[in-house]
mmCIF file of C-alpha atoms in Angstrom:
data_model
loop_
_atom_site.group_PDB
_atom_site.id
_atom_site.type_symbol
_atom_site.label_atom_id
_atom_site.label_comp_id
_atom_site.label_asym_id
_atom_site.label_seq_id
_atom_site.Cartn_x
_atom_site.Cartn_y
_atom_site.Cartn_z
ATOM 1 C CA MET A 1 49.827 -38.340 25.459
ATOM 2 C CA ALA A 2 47.211 -35.981 24.018
ATOM 3 C CA ASP A 3 43.603 -37.100 24.175
ATOM 4 C CA ASP A 4 42.428 -36.839 20.556
ATOM 5 C CA ALA A 5 38.895 -38.127 21.139
ATOM 6 C CA THR A 6 36.201 -35.835 19.756
ATOM 7 C CA ALA A 7 34.642 -34.124 22.762
ATOM 8 C CA TYR A 8 32.800 -31.225 21.123
ATOM 9 C CA ILE A 9 30.787 -30.758 17.943
ATOM 10 C CA VAL A 10 30.590 -27.086 16.977
ATOM 11 C CA PHE A 11 27.929 -26.432 14.359
ATOM 12 C CA ASP A 12 25.820 -23.896 12.518
ATOM 13 C CA ILE A 13 23.087 -24.071 9.901
ATOM 14 C CA GLU A 14 21.678 -21.861 7.173
ATOM 15 C CA THR A 15 18.019 -22.003 6.244
ATOM 16 C CA VAL A 16 15.565 -20.704 3.669
ATOM 17 C CA PRO A 17 11.773 -20.474 3.860
ATOM 18 C CA ASN A 18 9.965 -23.648 2.812
ATOM 19 C CA GLY A 19 7.632 -22.172 0.217
ATOM 20 C CA ALA A 20 5.703 -25.366 -0.425
ATOM 21 C CA LEU A 21 4.996 -25.889 3.265
ATOM 22 C CA ILE A 22 4.027 -22.257 3.771
ATOM 23 C CA ALA A 23 1.584 -22.351 0.857
ATOM 24 C CA ASP A 24 0.057 -25.626 2.018
ATOM 25 C CA ALA A 25 -0.121 -24.932 5.755
ATOM 26 C CA LEU A 26 -0.998 -21.235 5.802
ATOM 27 C CA TYR A 27 -2.611 -20.364 2.499
ATOM 28 C CA ALA A 28 -4.303 -23.561 1.351
ATOM 29 C CA GLY A 29 -6.854 -22.993 -1.379
ATOM 30 C CA GLU A 30 -5.454 -19.604 -2.389
ATOM 31 C CA ASN A 31 -3.435 -21.007 -5.312
ATOM 32 C CA LEU A 32 -0.278 -19.156 -4.330
ATOM 33 C CA SER A 33 3.052 -20.140 -5.835
ATOM 34 C CA GLU A 34 5.873 -20.967 -3.429
ATOM 35 C CA GLU A 35 7.445 -17.576 -4.096
ATOM 36 C CA GLU A 36 4.168 -15.761 -3.495
ATOM 37 C CA ALA A 37 3.561 -17.677 -0.263
ATOM 38 C CA VAL A 38 7.025 -16.800 1.051
ATOM 39 C CA ALA A 39 6.626 -13.149 0.089
ATOM 40 C CA ARG A 40 3.278 -12.963 1.845
ATOM 41 C CA LEU A 41 4.560 -14.532 5.061
ATOM 42 C CA GLU A 42 7.618 -12.271 5.025
ATOM 43 C CA LYS A 43 5.307 -9.269 4.666
ATOM 44 C CA GLU A 44 3.232 -10.496 7.603
ATOM 45 C CA ALA A 45 6.384 -11.025 9.683
ATOM 46 C CA LEU A 46 7.565 -7.503 8.859
ATOM 47 C CA GLU A 47 4.230 -6.030 9.889
ATOM 48 C CA ALA A 48 4.104 -8.092 13.094
ATOM 49 C CA SER A 49 7.573 -6.846 14.090
ATOM 50 C CA ASP A 50 6.771 -3.186 13.364
ATOM 51 C CA GLY A 51 9.116 -3.217 10.405
ATOM 52 C CA LYS A 52 12.088 -4.716 12.237
ATOM 53 C CA SER A 53 12.353 -8.105 10.511
ATOM 54 C CA SER A 54 10.794 -10.087 7.687
ATOM 55 C CA PHE A 55 12.370 -13.324 8.908
ATOM 56 C CA VAL A 56 10.044 -16.298 8.581
ATOM 57 C CA PRO A 57 9.414 -18.300 11.804
ATOM 58 C CA LEU A 58 11.714 -21.303 12.231
ATOM 59 C CA THR A 59 8.792 -23.724 11.897
ATOM 60 C CA PHE A 60 8.600 -22.751 8.225
ATOM 61 C CA GLN A 61 12.352 -22.843 7.581
ATOM 62 C CA THR A 62 14.234 -25.666 5.929
ATOM 63 C CA PRO A 63 17.984 -26.291 6.369
ATOM 64 C CA VAL A 64 20.059 -25.826 3.230
ATOM 65 C CA VAL A 65 23.576 -25.902 4.731
ATOM 66 C CA ILE A 66 24.971 -27.565 7.847
ATOM 67 C CA ALA A 67 28.584 -26.889 8.834
ATOM 68 C CA VAL A 68 30.310 -28.856 11.573
ATOM 69 C CA ALA A 69 33.653 -28.746 13.367
ATOM 70 C CA ARG A 70 34.994 -31.547 15.544
ATOM 71 C CA VAL A 71 37.039 -30.508 18.573
ATOM 72 C CA SER A 72 39.145 -32.688 20.860
ATOM 73 C CA ARG A 73 38.922 -32.963 24.627
ATOM 74 C CA GLU A 74 41.933 -30.660 24.760
ATOM 75 C CA PHE A 75 40.026 -28.139 22.587
ATOM 76 C CA MET A 76 42.079 -28.693 19.439
ATOM 77 C CA LEU A 77 40.224 -28.196 16.158
ATOM 78 C CA GLN A 78 40.256 -31.583 14.425
ATOM 79 C CA LYS A 79 38.181 -31.025 11.308
ATOM 80 C CA ALA A 80 35.731 -28.512 9.839
ATOM 81 C CA VAL A 81 33.378 -29.506 7.028
ATOM 82 C CA VAL A 82 30.137 -28.640 5.278
ATOM 83 C CA LEU A 83 27.926 -31.716 5.228
ATOM 84 C CA ASP A 84 27.045 -33.189 1.825
ATOM 85 C CA ALA A 85 28.808 -30.425 -0.089
ATOM 86 C CA PRO A 86 28.473 -29.608 -2.952
ATOM 87 C CA HIS A 87 25.102 -31.366 -3.271
ATOM 88 C CA TYR A 88 23.417 -29.946 -0.157
ATOM 89 C CA ARG A 89 20.645 -32.531 -0.169
ATOM 90 C CA GLU A 90 18.434 -31.803 2.810
ATOM 91 C CA ARG A 91 17.690 -35.331 3.912
ATOM 92 C CA ARG A 92 21.307 -36.432 3.515
ATOM 93 C CA MET A 93 22.660 -33.426 5.431
ATOM 94 C CA VAL A 94 20.218 -33.947 8.272
ATOM 95 C CA GLU A 95 21.012 -37.663 8.411
ATOM 96 C CA LEU A 96 24.740 -36.946 8.567
ATOM 97 C CA PHE A 97 24.306 -34.402 11.340
ATOM 98 C CA TRP A 98 22.297 -36.717 13.569
ATOM 99 C CA LYS A 99 24.594 -39.622 12.706
ATOM 100 C CA GLY A 100 27.399 -37.553 14.206
ATOM 101 C CA ILE A 101 25.531 -37.493 17.510
ATOM 102 C CA GLU A 102 25.470 -41.292 17.461
ATOM 103 C CA THR A 103 29.087 -41.594 16.317
ATOM 104 C CA TYR A 104 30.363 -39.337 19.094
ATOM 105 C CA PRO A 105 27.955 -40.041 21.972
ATOM 106 C CA ASP A 106 30.208 -38.410 24.561
ATOM 107 C CA ALA A 107 30.638 -35.195 22.594
ATOM 108 C CA ALA A 108 28.841 -32.003 23.600
ATOM 109 C CA LEU A 109 27.147 -29.779 21.042
ATOM 110 C CA VAL A 110 28.406 -26.193 20.898
ATOM 111 C CA ASP A 111 26.523 -23.478 19.027
ATOM 112 C CA PHE A 112 25.261 -19.922 19.154
ATOM 113 C CA ASN A 113 21.486 -19.725 19.636
ATOM 114 C CA GLY A 114 21.246 -23.408 18.823
ATOM 115 C CA ARG A 115 18.632 -24.082 21.441
ATOM 116 C CA GLY A 116 16.464 -21.283 20.101
ATOM 117 C CA PHE A 117 16.920 -21.942 16.385
ATOM 118 C CA ASP A 118 19.339 -24.476 14.895
ATOM 119 C CA LEU A 119 18.351 -27.535 16.899
ATOM 120 C CA PRO A 120 14.569 -27.010 16.595
ATOM 121 C CA VAL A 121 15.009 -26.642 12.820
ATOM 122 C CA LEU A 122 17.027 -29.868 12.662
ATOM 123 C CA GLU A 123 14.555 -31.676 14.914
ATOM 124 C CA LEU A 124 11.679 -30.648 12.647
ATOM 125 C CA ALA A 125 13.673 -31.686 9.579
ATOM 126 C CA ALA A 126 14.229 -35.126 11.112
ATOM 127 C CA PHE A 127 10.501 -35.283 11.872
ATOM 128 C CA ARG A 128 9.592 -34.322 8.304
ATOM 129 C CA HIS A 129 11.906 -36.927 6.782
ATOM 130 C CA GLY A 130 11.235 -39.655 9.338
ATOM 131 C CA ILE A 131 14.830 -39.869 10.556
ATOM 132 C CA GLY A 132 15.295 -41.654 13.869
ATOM 133 C CA ILE A 133 17.541 -39.864 16.380
ATOM 134 C CA PRO A 134 17.341 -42.005 19.533
ATOM 135 C CA ALA A 135 20.776 -40.881 20.755
ATOM 136 C CA TYR A 136 19.376 -37.365 21.016
ATOM 137 C CA PHE A 137 15.910 -38.099 22.370
ATOM 138 C CA GLY A 138 16.687 -41.282 24.292
ATOM 139 C CA LYS A 139 16.419 -41.782 28.015
ATOM 140 C CA GLY A 140 19.324 -40.166 29.788
ATOM 141 C CA ALA A 141 20.279 -37.970 26.817
ATOM 142 C CA GLN A 142 21.576 -34.588 27.969
ATOM 143 C CA TYR A 143 21.037 -32.277 25.001
ATOM 144 C CA ARG A 144 17.641 -30.609 25.212
ATOM 145 C CA LYS A 145 17.355 -29.314 28.758
ATOM 146 C CA ARG A 146 18.616 -25.969 29.943
ATOM 147 C CA PHE A 147 22.055 -26.446 31.563
ATOM 148 C CA ALA A 148 22.300 -29.818 29.761
ATOM 149 C CA GLU A 149 25.715 -31.468 29.978
ATOM 150 C CA ARG A 150 25.818 -32.287 26.272
ATOM 151 C CA HIS A 151 24.838 -28.884 24.895
ATOM 152 C CA LEU A 152 26.504 -25.498 25.291
ATOM 153 C CA ASP A 153 24.549 -22.673 23.681
ATOM 154 C CA LEU A 154 26.988 -19.784 23.795
ATOM 155 C CA LEU A 155 24.240 -17.193 23.436
ATOM 156 C CA GLU A 156 22.613 -18.493 26.604
ATOM 157 C CA TRP A 157 25.979 -18.772 28.337
ATOM 158 C CA PHE A 158 26.869 -15.133 27.640
ATOM 159 C CA SER A 159 23.411 -13.733 28.354
ATOM 160 C CA ASN A 160 23.155 -15.569 31.677
ATOM 161 C CA TRP A 161 20.426 -17.738 30.186
ATOM 162 C CA GLY A 162 18.374 -14.875 28.858
ATOM 163 C CA ALA A 163 18.914 -12.366 31.662
ATOM 164 C CA TYR A 164 19.735 -9.688 29.088
ATOM 165 C CA ARG A 165 19.531 -9.237 25.334
ATOM 166 C CA MET A 166 22.954 -9.747 23.842
ATOM 167 C CA LYS A 167 22.943 -7.148 21.094
ATOM 168 C CA GLY A 168 25.701 -7.777 18.563
ATOM 169 C CA GLY A 169 25.651 -11.542 18.951
ATOM 170 C CA LEU A 170 28.320 -13.818 17.541
ATOM 171 C CA ASN A 171 29.612 -11.113 15.208
ATOM 172 C CA LEU A 172 30.402 -8.844 18.160
ATOM 173 C CA LEU A 173 32.116 -11.572 20.161
ATOM 174 C CA ALA A 174 34.210 -12.695 17.188
ATOM 175 C CA LYS A 175 35.394 -9.165 16.443
ATOM 176 C CA MET A 176 36.315 -8.657 20.100
ATOM 177 C CA LEU A 177 38.800 -11.503 19.605
ATOM 178 C CA GLY A 178 40.226 -10.268 16.304
ATOM 179 C CA ALA A 179 38.296 -12.850 14.280
ATOM 180 C CA PRO A 180 36.597 -11.635 11.080
ATOM 181 C CA GLY A 181 33.005 -12.070 12.199
ATOM 182 C CA LYS A 182 30.547 -11.177 9.446
ATOM 183 C CA MET A 183 32.271 -10.381 6.163
ATOM 184 C CA ASP A 184 30.545 -9.898 2.796
ATOM 185 C CA VAL A 185 27.593 -12.206 3.492
ATOM 186 C CA ARG A 186 25.078 -11.721 6.276
ATOM 187 C CA GLY A 187 22.156 -13.818 7.395
ATOM 188 C CA GLU A 188 19.510 -11.688 5.714
ATOM 189 C CA LEU A 189 21.200 -12.281 2.330
ATOM 190 C CA VAL A 190 21.197 -16.087 2.523
ATOM 191 C CA ALA A 191 17.768 -16.772 1.006
ATOM 192 C CA GLY A 192 18.433 -14.486 -1.949
ATOM 193 C CA LEU A 193 21.874 -15.955 -2.593
ATOM 194 C CA TRP A 194 20.430 -19.452 -2.427
ATOM 195 C CA ARG A 195 17.734 -18.565 -4.977
ATOM 196 C CA GLU A 196 20.461 -17.181 -7.238
ATOM 197 C CA GLY A 197 22.259 -20.523 -7.118
ATOM 198 C CA LYS A 198 25.205 -19.248 -5.065
ATOM 199 C CA LYS A 199 25.106 -22.294 -2.838
ATOM 200 C CA ASN A 200 28.828 -22.615 -2.297
ATOM 201 C CA LEU A 201 29.008 -19.006 -1.112
ATOM 202 C CA VAL A 202 26.275 -19.679 1.448
ATOM 203 C CA ALA A 203 28.111 -22.834 2.527
ATOM 204 C CA SER A 204 31.364 -20.931 3.009
ATOM 205 C CA TYR A 205 29.551 -18.282 5.036
ATOM 206 C CA CYS A 206 28.135 -20.988 7.284
ATOM 207 C CA LEU A 207 31.548 -22.603 7.712
ATOM 208 C CA CYS A 208 33.071 -19.254 8.686
ATOM 209 C CA ASP A 209 30.358 -18.855 11.319
ATOM 210 C CA VAL A 210 31.412 -22.216 12.727
ATOM 211 C CA LEU A 211 35.022 -21.052 12.864
ATOM 212 C CA ASP A 212 33.946 -17.895 14.687
ATOM 213 C CA THR A 213 31.922 -20.014 17.097
ATOM 214 C CA TYR A 214 34.939 -22.224 17.771
ATOM 215 C CA LEU A 215 37.152 -19.223 18.530
ATOM 216 C CA VAL A 216 34.540 -17.734 20.852
ATOM 217 C CA PHE A 217 34.184 -21.129 22.525
ATOM 218 C CA LEU A 218 37.933 -21.218 23.150
ATOM 219 C CA ARG A 219 37.867 -17.841 24.851
ATOM 220 C CA THR A 220 35.029 -18.980 27.122
ATOM 221 C CA ARG A 221 37.261 -21.843 28.198
ATOM 222 C CA VAL A 222 39.883 -19.262 29.174
ATOM 223 C CA LEU A 223 37.229 -17.645 31.355
ATOM 224 C CA THR A 224 36.338 -20.963 32.987
ATOM 225 C CA GLY A 225 40.009 -21.710 33.649
ATOM 226 C CA GLU A 226 40.112 -24.835 31.499
ATOM 227 C CA ILE A 227 42.821 -23.356 29.268
ATOM 228 C CA SER A 228 45.281 -20.468 29.584
ATOM 229 C CA ARG A 229 45.893 -17.663 27.100
ATOM 230 C CA GLU A 230 49.049 -19.497 26.101
ATOM 231 C CA ASP A 231 46.999 -22.629 25.456
ATOM 232 C CA GLU A 232 44.562 -20.565 23.414
ATOM 233 C CA ALA A 233 47.375 -19.188 21.250
ATOM 234 C CA ARG A 234 48.669 -22.708 20.643
ATOM 235 C CA LEU A 235 45.166 -23.888 19.713
ATOM 236 C CA HIS A 236 44.808 -20.953 17.328
ATOM 237 C CA ALA A 237 48.001 -22.023 15.568
ATOM 238 C CA GLY A 238 46.687 -25.550 15.169
ATOM 239 C CA ALA A 239 43.366 -24.256 13.875
ATOM 240 C CA ARG A 240 45.102 -22.030 11.341
ATOM 241 C CA ALA A 241 46.830 -25.034 9.808
ATOM 242 C CA ILE A 242 43.504 -26.789 9.267
ATOM 243 C CA ILE A 243 41.810 -23.648 7.969
ATOM 244 C CA GLU A 244 44.665 -23.074 5.517
ATOM 245 C CA ASP A 245 43.945 -26.465 3.960
ATOM 246 C CA ILE A 246 40.279 -25.496 3.522
ATOM 247 C CA ALA A 247 41.198 -22.052 2.180
ATOM 248 C CA PHE A 248 43.202 -23.625 -0.638
ATOM 249 C CA ASP A 249 39.925 -24.408 -2.443
ATOM 250 C CA ASP A 250 37.646 -21.793 -0.881
ATOM 251 C CA PRO A 251 38.146 -18.065 -1.561
ATOM 252 C CA THR A 252 35.757 -17.065 1.234
ATOM 253 C CA VAL A 253 37.688 -19.064 3.815
ATOM 254 C CA GLU A 254 40.924 -17.676 2.369
ATOM 255 C CA ASP A 255 39.512 -14.188 2.941
ATOM 256 C CA TYR A 256 38.533 -15.209 6.474
ATOM 257 C CA LEU A 257 42.067 -16.371 7.171
ATOM 258 C CA GLY A 258 43.515 -13.131 5.829
ATOM 259 C CA ARG A 259 41.288 -11.030 8.081
ATOM 260 C CA TRP A 260 41.848 -13.062 11.230
ATOM 261 C CA ARG A 261 44.091 -11.194 13.646
ATOM 262 C CA THR A 262 45.156 -13.258 16.646
ATOM 263 C CA PRO A 263 46.117 -11.054 19.602
ATOM 264 C CA PRO A 264 49.270 -12.059 21.507
ATOM 265 C CA ALA A 265 48.727 -14.094 24.654
ATOM 266 C CA ASP A 266 49.894 -11.217 26.862
ATOM 267 C CA ALA A 267 47.623 -8.594 25.235
#
């Protein structure tokens, strides 16, 4: 009999700069609007990186979308959702995410650069809202340490825990497998799309990143010998059925499904 217990929680988040916090913490007394404060910090970030990036440090980011996929012990995709859609209320999303850690205490978190970005953002959001997360911080919890049993950061896994810079990231790995990777939306567009009110588009982008992460995760399990290529192909078929249900109401996910090319097991 198949073991259908949730053993993995694959997740991703999207964030935007917290203008109010930036204005209050960095530019107090200067009477800057939230938009002006964000623009100023982005300019400073661009200058500090020699023109490479205007991305605001994670300490001044706030989560606006959290997408999650539950995966069984046998690596079957069980469900993929965007938390608190279509409302995207920050406190509620963050509560639901951390509640999932309590609900599935034996499940491991799987992400891409989660230890360096997603989890610190969610920890700070819990701190800001006063949300207790004892299952995550409690004695014996195995999430926060390097090589932790309950957390697999795929970026660290592939880069040998920072031994080299993995240029191309999740997008590269997904495309190596025939998955769509980045499509019409990219990370640098998220803040602008969110300001324009295109929240559902940002949410769909985040969900597609979770699907990419799941597919990359499966291939790593082929490398570790936990599943075969034949198993992977079977798991892809099961995932497609779930994604097709989501795509029925989501044009972005429908596009994702249309672009996904699964190589044969003997390729």
